[in-house]
XYZ file of C-alpha atoms in Angstrom:
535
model
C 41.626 -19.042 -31.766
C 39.768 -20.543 -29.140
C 42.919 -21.914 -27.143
C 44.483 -18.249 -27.536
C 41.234 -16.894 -25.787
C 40.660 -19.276 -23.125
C 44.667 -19.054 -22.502
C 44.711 -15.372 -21.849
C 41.849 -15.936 -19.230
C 43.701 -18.130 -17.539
C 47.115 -16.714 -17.712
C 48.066 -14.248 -14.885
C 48.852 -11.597 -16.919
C 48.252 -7.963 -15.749
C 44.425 -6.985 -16.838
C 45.347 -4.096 -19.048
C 47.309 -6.819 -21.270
C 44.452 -9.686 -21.072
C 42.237 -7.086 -22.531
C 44.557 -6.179 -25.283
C 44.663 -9.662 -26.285
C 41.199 -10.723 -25.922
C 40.381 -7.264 -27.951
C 42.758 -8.357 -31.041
C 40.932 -12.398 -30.541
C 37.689 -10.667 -31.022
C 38.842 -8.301 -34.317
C 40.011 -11.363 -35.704
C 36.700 -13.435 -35.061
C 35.208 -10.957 -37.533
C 37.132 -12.497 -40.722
C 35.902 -15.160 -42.401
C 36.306 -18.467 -40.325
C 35.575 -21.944 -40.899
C 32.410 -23.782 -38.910
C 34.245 -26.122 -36.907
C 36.201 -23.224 -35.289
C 32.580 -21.262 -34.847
C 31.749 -23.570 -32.991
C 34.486 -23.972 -31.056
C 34.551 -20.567 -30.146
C 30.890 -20.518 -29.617
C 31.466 -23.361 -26.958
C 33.842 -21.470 -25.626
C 32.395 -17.994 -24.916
C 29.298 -19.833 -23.597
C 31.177 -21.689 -20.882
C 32.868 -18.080 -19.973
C 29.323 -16.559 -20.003
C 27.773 -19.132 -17.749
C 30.935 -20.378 -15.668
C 33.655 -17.299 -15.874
C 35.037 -16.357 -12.255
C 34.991 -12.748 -13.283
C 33.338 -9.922 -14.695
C 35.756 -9.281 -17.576
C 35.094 -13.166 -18.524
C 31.601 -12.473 -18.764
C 31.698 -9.440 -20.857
C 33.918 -10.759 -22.914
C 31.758 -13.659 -23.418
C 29.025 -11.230 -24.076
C 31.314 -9.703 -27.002
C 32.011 -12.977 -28.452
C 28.799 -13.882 -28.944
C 28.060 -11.043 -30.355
C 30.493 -10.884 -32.932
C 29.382 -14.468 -33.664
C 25.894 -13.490 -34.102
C 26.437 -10.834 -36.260
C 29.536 -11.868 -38.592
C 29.201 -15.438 -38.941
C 25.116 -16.217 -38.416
C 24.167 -18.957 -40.188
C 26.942 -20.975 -37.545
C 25.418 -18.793 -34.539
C 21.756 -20.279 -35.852
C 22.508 -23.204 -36.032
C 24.708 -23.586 -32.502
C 21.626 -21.385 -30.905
C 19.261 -24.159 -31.519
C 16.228 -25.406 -29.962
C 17.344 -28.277 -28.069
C 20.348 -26.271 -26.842
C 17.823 -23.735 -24.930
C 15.495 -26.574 -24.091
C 18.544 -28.033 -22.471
C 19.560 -24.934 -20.662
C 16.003 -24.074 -19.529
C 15.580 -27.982 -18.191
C 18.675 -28.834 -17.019
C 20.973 -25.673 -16.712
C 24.669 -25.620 -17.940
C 27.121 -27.963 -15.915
C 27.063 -26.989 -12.289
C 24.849 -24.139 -13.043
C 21.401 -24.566 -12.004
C 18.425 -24.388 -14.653
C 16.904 -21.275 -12.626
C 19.993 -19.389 -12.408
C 19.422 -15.832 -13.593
C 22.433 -16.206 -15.937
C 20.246 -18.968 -17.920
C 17.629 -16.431 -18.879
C 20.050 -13.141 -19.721
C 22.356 -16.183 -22.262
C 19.079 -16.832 -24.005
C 17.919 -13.145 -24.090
C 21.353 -11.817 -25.628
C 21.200 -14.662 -28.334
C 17.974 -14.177 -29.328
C 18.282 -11.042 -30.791
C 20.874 -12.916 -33.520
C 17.815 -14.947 -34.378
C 14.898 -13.734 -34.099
C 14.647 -13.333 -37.908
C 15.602 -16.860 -39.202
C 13.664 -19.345 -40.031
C 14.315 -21.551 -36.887
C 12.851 -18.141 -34.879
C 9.041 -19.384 -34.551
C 10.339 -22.774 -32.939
C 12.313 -20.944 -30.343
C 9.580 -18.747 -29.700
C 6.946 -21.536 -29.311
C 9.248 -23.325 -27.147
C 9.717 -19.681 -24.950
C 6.045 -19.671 -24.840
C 5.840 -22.819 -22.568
C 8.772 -22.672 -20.667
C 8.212 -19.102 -19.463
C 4.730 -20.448 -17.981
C 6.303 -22.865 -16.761
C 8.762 -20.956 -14.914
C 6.201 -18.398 -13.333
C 4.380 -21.756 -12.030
C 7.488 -22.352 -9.986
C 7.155 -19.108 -7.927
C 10.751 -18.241 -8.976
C 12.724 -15.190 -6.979
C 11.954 -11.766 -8.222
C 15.055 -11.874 -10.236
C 13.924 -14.438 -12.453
C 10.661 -12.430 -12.785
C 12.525 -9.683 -13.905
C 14.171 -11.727 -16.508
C 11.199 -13.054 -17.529
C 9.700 -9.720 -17.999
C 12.612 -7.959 -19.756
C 12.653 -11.108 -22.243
C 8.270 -10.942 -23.217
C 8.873 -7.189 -23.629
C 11.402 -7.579 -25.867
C 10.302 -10.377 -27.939
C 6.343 -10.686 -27.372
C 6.382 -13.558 -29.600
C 7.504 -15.492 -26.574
C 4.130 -14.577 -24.603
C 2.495 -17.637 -24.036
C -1.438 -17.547 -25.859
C -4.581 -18.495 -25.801
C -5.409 -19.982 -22.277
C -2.121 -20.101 -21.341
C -2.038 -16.425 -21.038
C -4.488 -16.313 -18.742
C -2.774 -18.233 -16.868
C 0.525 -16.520 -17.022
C -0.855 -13.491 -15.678
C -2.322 -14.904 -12.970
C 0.968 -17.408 -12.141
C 2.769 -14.215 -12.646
C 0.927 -12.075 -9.747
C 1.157 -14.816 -7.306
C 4.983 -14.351 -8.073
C 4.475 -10.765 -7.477
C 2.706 -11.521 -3.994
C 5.846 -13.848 -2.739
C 8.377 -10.360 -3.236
C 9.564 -9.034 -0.135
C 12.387 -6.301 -0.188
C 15.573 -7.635 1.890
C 17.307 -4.152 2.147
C 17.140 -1.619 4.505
C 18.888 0.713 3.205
C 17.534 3.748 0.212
C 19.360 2.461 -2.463
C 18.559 -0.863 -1.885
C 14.594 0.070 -1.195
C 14.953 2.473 -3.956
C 16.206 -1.059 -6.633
C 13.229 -3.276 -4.894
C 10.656 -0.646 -6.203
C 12.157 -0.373 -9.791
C 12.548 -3.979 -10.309
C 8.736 -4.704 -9.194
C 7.507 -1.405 -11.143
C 9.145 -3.195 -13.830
C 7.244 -6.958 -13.510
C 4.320 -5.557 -12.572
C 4.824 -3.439 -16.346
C 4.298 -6.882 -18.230
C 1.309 -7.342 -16.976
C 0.037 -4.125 -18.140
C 1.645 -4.276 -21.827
C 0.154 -8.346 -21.961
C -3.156 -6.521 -21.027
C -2.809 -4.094 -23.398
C -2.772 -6.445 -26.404
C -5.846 -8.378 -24.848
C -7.863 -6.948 -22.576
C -10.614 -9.563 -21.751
C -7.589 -10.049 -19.382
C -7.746 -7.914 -16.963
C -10.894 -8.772 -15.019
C -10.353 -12.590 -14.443
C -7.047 -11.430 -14.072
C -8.399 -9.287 -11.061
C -10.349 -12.099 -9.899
C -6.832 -14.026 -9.195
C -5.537 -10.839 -7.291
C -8.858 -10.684 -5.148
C -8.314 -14.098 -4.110
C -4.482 -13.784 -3.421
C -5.274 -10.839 -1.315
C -8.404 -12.628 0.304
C -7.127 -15.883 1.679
C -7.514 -15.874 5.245
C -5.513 -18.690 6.249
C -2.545 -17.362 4.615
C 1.131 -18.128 7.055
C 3.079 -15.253 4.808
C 1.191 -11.849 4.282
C 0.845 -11.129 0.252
C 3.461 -8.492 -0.373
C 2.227 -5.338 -0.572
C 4.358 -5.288 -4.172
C 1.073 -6.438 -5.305
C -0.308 -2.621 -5.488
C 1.896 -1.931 -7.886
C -0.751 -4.329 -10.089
C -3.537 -2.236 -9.254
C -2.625 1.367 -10.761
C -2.689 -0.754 -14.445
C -6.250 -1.801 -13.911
C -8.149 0.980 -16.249
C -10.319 3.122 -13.842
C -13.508 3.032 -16.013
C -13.811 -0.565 -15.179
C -14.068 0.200 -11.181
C -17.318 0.816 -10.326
C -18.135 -2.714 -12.010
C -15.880 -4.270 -10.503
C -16.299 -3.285 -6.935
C -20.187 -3.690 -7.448
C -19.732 -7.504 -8.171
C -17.408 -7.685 -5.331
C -19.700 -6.316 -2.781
C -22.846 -8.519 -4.017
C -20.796 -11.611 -4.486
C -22.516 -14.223 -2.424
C -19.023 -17.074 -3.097
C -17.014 -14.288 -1.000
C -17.109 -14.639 2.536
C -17.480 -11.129 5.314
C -14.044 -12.616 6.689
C -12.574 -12.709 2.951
C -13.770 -9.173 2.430
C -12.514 -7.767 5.175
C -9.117 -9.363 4.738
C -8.905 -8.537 1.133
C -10.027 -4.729 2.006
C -7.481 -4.840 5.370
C -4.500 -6.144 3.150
C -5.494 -3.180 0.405
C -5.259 -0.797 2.852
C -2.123 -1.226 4.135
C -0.945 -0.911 0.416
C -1.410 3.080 0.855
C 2.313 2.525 2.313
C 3.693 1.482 -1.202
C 5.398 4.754 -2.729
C 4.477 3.522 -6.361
C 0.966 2.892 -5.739
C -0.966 5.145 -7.925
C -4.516 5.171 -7.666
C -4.589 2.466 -4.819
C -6.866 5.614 -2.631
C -9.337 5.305 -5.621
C -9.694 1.328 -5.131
C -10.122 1.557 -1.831
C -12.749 3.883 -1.030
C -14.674 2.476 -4.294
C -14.913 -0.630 -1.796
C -15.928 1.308 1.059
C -18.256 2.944 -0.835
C -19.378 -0.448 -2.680
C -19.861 -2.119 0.983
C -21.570 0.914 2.905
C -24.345 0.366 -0.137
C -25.267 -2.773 0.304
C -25.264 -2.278 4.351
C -22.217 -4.271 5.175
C -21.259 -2.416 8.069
C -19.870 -4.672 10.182
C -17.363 -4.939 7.598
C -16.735 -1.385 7.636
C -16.299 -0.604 11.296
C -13.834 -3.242 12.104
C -12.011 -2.564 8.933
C -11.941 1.412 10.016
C -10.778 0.748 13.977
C -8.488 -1.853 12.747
C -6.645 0.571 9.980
C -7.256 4.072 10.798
C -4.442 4.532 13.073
C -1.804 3.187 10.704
C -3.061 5.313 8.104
C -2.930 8.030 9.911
C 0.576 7.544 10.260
C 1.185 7.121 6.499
C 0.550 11.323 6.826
C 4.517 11.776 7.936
C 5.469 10.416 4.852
C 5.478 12.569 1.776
C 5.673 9.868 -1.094
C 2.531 8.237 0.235
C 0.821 11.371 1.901
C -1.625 12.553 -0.982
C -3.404 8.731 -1.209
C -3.264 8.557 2.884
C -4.728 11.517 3.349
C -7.560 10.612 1.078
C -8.482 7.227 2.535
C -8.319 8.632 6.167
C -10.426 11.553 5.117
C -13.121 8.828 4.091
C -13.091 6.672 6.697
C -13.353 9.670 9.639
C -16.417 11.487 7.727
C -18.023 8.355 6.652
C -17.712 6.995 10.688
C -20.144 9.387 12.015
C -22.135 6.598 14.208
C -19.639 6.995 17.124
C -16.528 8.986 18.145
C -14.166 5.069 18.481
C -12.468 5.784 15.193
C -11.949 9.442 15.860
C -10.614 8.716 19.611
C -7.959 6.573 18.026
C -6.276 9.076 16.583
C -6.795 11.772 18.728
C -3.988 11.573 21.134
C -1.282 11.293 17.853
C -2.922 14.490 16.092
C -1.244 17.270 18.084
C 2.502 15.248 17.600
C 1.413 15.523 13.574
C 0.857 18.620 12.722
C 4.141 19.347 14.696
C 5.827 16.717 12.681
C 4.111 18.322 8.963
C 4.565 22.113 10.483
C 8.520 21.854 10.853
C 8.268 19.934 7.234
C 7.593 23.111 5.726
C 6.794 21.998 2.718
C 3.804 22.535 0.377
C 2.762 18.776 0.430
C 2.944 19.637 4.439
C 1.251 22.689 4.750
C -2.001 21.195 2.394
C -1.935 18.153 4.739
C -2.202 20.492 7.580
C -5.189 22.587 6.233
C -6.916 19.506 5.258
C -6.261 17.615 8.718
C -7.661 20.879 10.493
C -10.431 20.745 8.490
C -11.719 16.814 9.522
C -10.492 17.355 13.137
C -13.177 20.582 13.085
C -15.818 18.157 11.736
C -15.119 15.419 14.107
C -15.417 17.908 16.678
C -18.515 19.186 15.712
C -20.027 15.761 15.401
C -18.810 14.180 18.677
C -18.601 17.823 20.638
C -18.862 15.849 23.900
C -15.782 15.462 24.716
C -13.732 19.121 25.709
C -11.097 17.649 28.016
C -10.282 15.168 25.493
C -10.261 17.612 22.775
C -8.361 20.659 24.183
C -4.819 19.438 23.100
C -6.271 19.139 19.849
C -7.711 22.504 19.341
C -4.857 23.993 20.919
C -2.591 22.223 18.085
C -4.408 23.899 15.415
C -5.781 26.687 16.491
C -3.733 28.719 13.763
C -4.718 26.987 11.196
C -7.908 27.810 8.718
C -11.226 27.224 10.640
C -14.049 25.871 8.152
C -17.548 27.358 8.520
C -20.501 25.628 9.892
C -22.001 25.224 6.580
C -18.993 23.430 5.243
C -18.748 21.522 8.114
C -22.498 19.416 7.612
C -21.988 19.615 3.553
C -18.661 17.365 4.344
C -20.491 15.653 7.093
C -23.815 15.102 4.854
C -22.366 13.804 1.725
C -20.019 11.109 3.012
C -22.077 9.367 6.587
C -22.622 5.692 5.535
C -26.099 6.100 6.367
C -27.915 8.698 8.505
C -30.563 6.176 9.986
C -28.831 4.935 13.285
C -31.239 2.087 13.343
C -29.619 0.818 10.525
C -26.335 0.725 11.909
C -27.507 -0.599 15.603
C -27.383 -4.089 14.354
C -24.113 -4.515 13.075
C -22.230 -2.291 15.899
C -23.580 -3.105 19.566
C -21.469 -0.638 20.979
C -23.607 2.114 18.791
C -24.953 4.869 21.334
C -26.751 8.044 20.726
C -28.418 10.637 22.374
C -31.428 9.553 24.108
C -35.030 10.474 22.594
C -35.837 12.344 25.063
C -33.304 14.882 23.740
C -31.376 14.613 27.368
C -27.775 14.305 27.833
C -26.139 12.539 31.212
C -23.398 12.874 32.828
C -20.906 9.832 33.626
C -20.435 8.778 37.165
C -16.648 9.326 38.137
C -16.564 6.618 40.883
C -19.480 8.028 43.721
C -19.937 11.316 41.957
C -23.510 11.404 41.764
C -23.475 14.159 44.352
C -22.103 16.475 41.726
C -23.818 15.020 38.668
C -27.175 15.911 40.948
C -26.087 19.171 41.075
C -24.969 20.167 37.738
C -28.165 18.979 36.094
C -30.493 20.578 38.341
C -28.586 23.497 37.629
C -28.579 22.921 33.804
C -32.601 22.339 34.036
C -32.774 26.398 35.965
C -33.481 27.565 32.569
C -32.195 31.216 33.959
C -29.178 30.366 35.485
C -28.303 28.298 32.134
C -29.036 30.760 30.026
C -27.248 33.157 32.027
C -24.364 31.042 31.976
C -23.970 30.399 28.406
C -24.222 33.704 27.471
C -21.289 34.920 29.445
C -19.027 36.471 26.926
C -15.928 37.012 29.141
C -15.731 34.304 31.682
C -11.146 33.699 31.809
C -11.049 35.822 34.819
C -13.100 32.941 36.376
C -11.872 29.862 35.303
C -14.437 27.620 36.912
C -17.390 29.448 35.285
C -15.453 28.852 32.087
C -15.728 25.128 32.846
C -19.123 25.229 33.742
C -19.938 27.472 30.368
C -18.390 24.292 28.351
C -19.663 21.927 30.307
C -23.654 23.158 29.504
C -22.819 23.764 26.102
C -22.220 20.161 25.884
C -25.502 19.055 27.438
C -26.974 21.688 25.559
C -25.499 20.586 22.308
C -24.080 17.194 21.862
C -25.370 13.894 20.576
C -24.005 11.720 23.133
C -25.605 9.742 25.580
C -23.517 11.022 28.305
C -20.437 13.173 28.785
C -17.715 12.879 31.202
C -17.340 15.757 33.849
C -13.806 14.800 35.017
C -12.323 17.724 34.390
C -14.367 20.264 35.997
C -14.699 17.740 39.149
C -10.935 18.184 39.438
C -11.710 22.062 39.421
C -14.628 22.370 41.495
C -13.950 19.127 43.980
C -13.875 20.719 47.757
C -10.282 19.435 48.665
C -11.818 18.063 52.433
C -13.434 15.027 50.329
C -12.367 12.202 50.218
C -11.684 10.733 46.413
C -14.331 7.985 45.635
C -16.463 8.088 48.687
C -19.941 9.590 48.387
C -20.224 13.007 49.954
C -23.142 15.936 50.608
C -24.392 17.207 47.910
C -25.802 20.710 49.582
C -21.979 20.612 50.834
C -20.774 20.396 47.539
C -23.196 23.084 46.357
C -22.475 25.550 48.891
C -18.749 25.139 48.167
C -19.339 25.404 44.122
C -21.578 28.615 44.399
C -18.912 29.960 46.898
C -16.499 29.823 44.142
């Protein structure tokens, strides 16, 4: 029967007819047959499984087996031995390689024929080492996804005690090694599935033990923490985190942030790398993680930590916001990291210029995921702009952007402001950010000197301090018929109002600048102010 089968594969007969005939070789495999052709065909169909030039070979290998596993078991047992998968797992099968995928799906198919018998628990125990040791070998994220689909089927072959341990942690370095090599959807789309899928094993191993999961943690904090890493840990590795129970968090990050055996430049690596996981589309909960860390390192005052990780990141977060799959956890870590970065405008300014180009991306969405993301962005430009109000020129293509969109009140503005600061002390910040300036104590406000401008920043403040003529000016209610005065009205509601050392004037010097002078030499100032009263 065997010479019949391996004759029609190699005969060049039309397909429709090979099939016929390997169909009525397959009925007749179910009759009683005697061992020595078993085995025989057993040999066969294996070498068509591992070796066979095409996919009907294959599947009718597959078939074969089958038959043989289910009409004629006691042969299939004993052919399916021990040493013959020890073989296959240490050696491979003639020219094929011992970590060819094909190795793991033979073994997989024939356990199922005996995982019952007697000579089960010794192909198990065997399993149980060789999977480990496979794992250890950083194999390709095919093999991994053998491997998994094998320990979920048959979680005998999970290795135990120590060696579990072990596994897991072997088995997230793997994870950290896969890198998707498509560009395409459908290829992008098969990358996420298959590493949803590894990354599944880990949760089902932790479900049967859980005294797993935080040394298992431990391993993923130092994969994501090594700073003299060549290759980047894949950002696959998020897909660990939304298995990690929630309740255990707050633990967790506390020991993190008071762990004296991890390094600031550790930290910050680990906290950089977790952030730019916001951009995997499967990572639930990864938001959560990271602004428990933020939160965990604001409390125990590492804020050097903090403001390089938020001046590094916030831009490419920011940009996560175009993306609907990964908008709801970007929008949550950027919404942090501006409210809690209230000891200078730098993180705010980074993202300024992109905001306008946003909401004109998320308004032609016109979707509901948009239109929330654009309420919500309104909302922390508003308190950014309340905190930092220095800055109008800078501003006005901002306000201008969202000027129809749902202006919060001044009492929602300092609860959002008050609950999330890192710490409202700017002494206590001062030390770990240099660049940290404030409004002076004497509760004055300067102006910056535009290249030989004092003449005009003379003026303007010994206007500001005529407590009349300021008054008088702020409390113009109608001034667009005079644009200038409009400029001026801003410009001492800024001194009047902002925390800022200093605030640049530059745009009402371009509106007030008498056009004889020349740009960047120093001029007259009673010149200057008989011009800017003349106007």
């Amino acid at each position: 029967m065997d010479k019949i089968l391996e004759a029609v594969m190699q005969s060049s007969y039309p397909m429709y007819v090979k099939e016929s005939l390997a169909r009525r070789v397959i009925e007749a495999s179910k009759q009683p047959i005697d061992t020595e052709q078993c085995w025989s065909m057993l040999e066969l169909s294996t070498k068509l499984f591992f070796l066979g030039e095409s996919r009907f070979a294959r599947e009718t290998a597959r078939e074969v087996l089958e038959v043989y596993g289910r009409y004629h078991p006691d042969e299939f047992e004993e052919f399916f031995n021990e040493m013959f998968i020890m073989s296959l797992l240490q050696e491979g099968y003639r020219s094929l390689g011992k970590r060819h995928a094909y190795i793991l799906d033979y073994i997989h198919h024939g356990l199922q024929f005996v995982s019952d018998k007697p000579s089960a628990e010794e192909i198990f125990r065997l399993l149980r080492i060789e999977v480990l040791r496979i794992v250890c070998e950083r194999p390709s994220l095919s093999i991994c996804i053998r491997v998994s689909k094998l320990l979920s089927s048959y979680p005998q072959c999970v290795p135990e005690g120590n060696h579990r341990l072990l596994f897991c942690q072997q088995m997230m370095r793997c994870i950290g090694q896969f890198h998707c090599q498509s560009e395409g959807e459908e290829g992008i789309i098969q990358f996420l599935d298959q590493v949803n899928r590894v990354s599944a094993l880990l949760q089902s191993i932790w479900r049967l033990q859980s005294s797993l999961v935080l040394p298992s943690l431990k391993e993923l904090f130092a994969i994501i923490s090594l700073t003299d890493e060549m290759e980047t840990p894949s950002s696959a590795l998020a897909s660990v985190v939304q298995y990690i129970p929630l309740q255990l968090m707050e633990g967790i990050v506390r020991n993190l942030a008071n762990a004296d055996s991890v390094t600031d430049a550790q930290m910050m690596t680990a906290i950089n790398r977790m952030i730019d996981w916001v951009s995997w589309p499967l990572g639930k909960d990864i938001d959560k993680w990271i602004i428990a860390l933020l939160k965990g390192l604001a409390a125990v005052k590492k804020f050097s930590i903090l403001t390089e990780v938020s001046l590094s990141k916030i831009q490419k977060v920011f940009s996560k916001l175009l993306y609907p799959v990964v908008r709801e956890a970007a929008l949550s870590v950027l919404r942090y990291m501006l409210l809690s970065f209230q000891h200078s405008p730098e993180a705010f300014h980074l993202i300024v210029p992109h905001v306008p180009q946003m909401v004109s991306c998320l308004s032609n969405e016109g979707t509901n995921s948009a239109s929330s993301c654009l309420e919500q962005l309104a909302e922390l430009v508003h308190c950014m702009v309340f905190r930092f109000s220095g800055y109008p020129d800078l501003y006005e293509p901002v306000m201008e952007a969202i000027k129809k969109l749902p202006v919060p009140n001044e009492d929602r503005i300092k609860q959002l402001l008050g609950q999330n600061a890192w710490t409202s002390q700017k002494n206590e910040l001062a030390p770990y950010y240099p660049r940290l300036v404030s409004k002076s104590d004497t509760g004055k406000i300067g102006l910056v000197n535009l290249g030989n401008t004092c003449y005009m920043n003379s003026i303007l403040q010994a206007l500001f301090m005529a407590s009349d003529f300021r008054h008088s000016v702020l409390c113009l209610r109608d001034s667009s018929s005079q644009p200038l005065m409009m400029k001026l009205q801003h410009l001492f509601a800024f001194l009047e109002h902002s925390q800022r050392p200093a605030i640049s004037p530059e745009s009402f010097l371009a509106s007030s600048w008498p056009p004889w002078f020349t740009p960047g030499v120093q001029q007259d100032c009673s010149e200057y102010l008989k011009y800017l009263l003349d106007r």
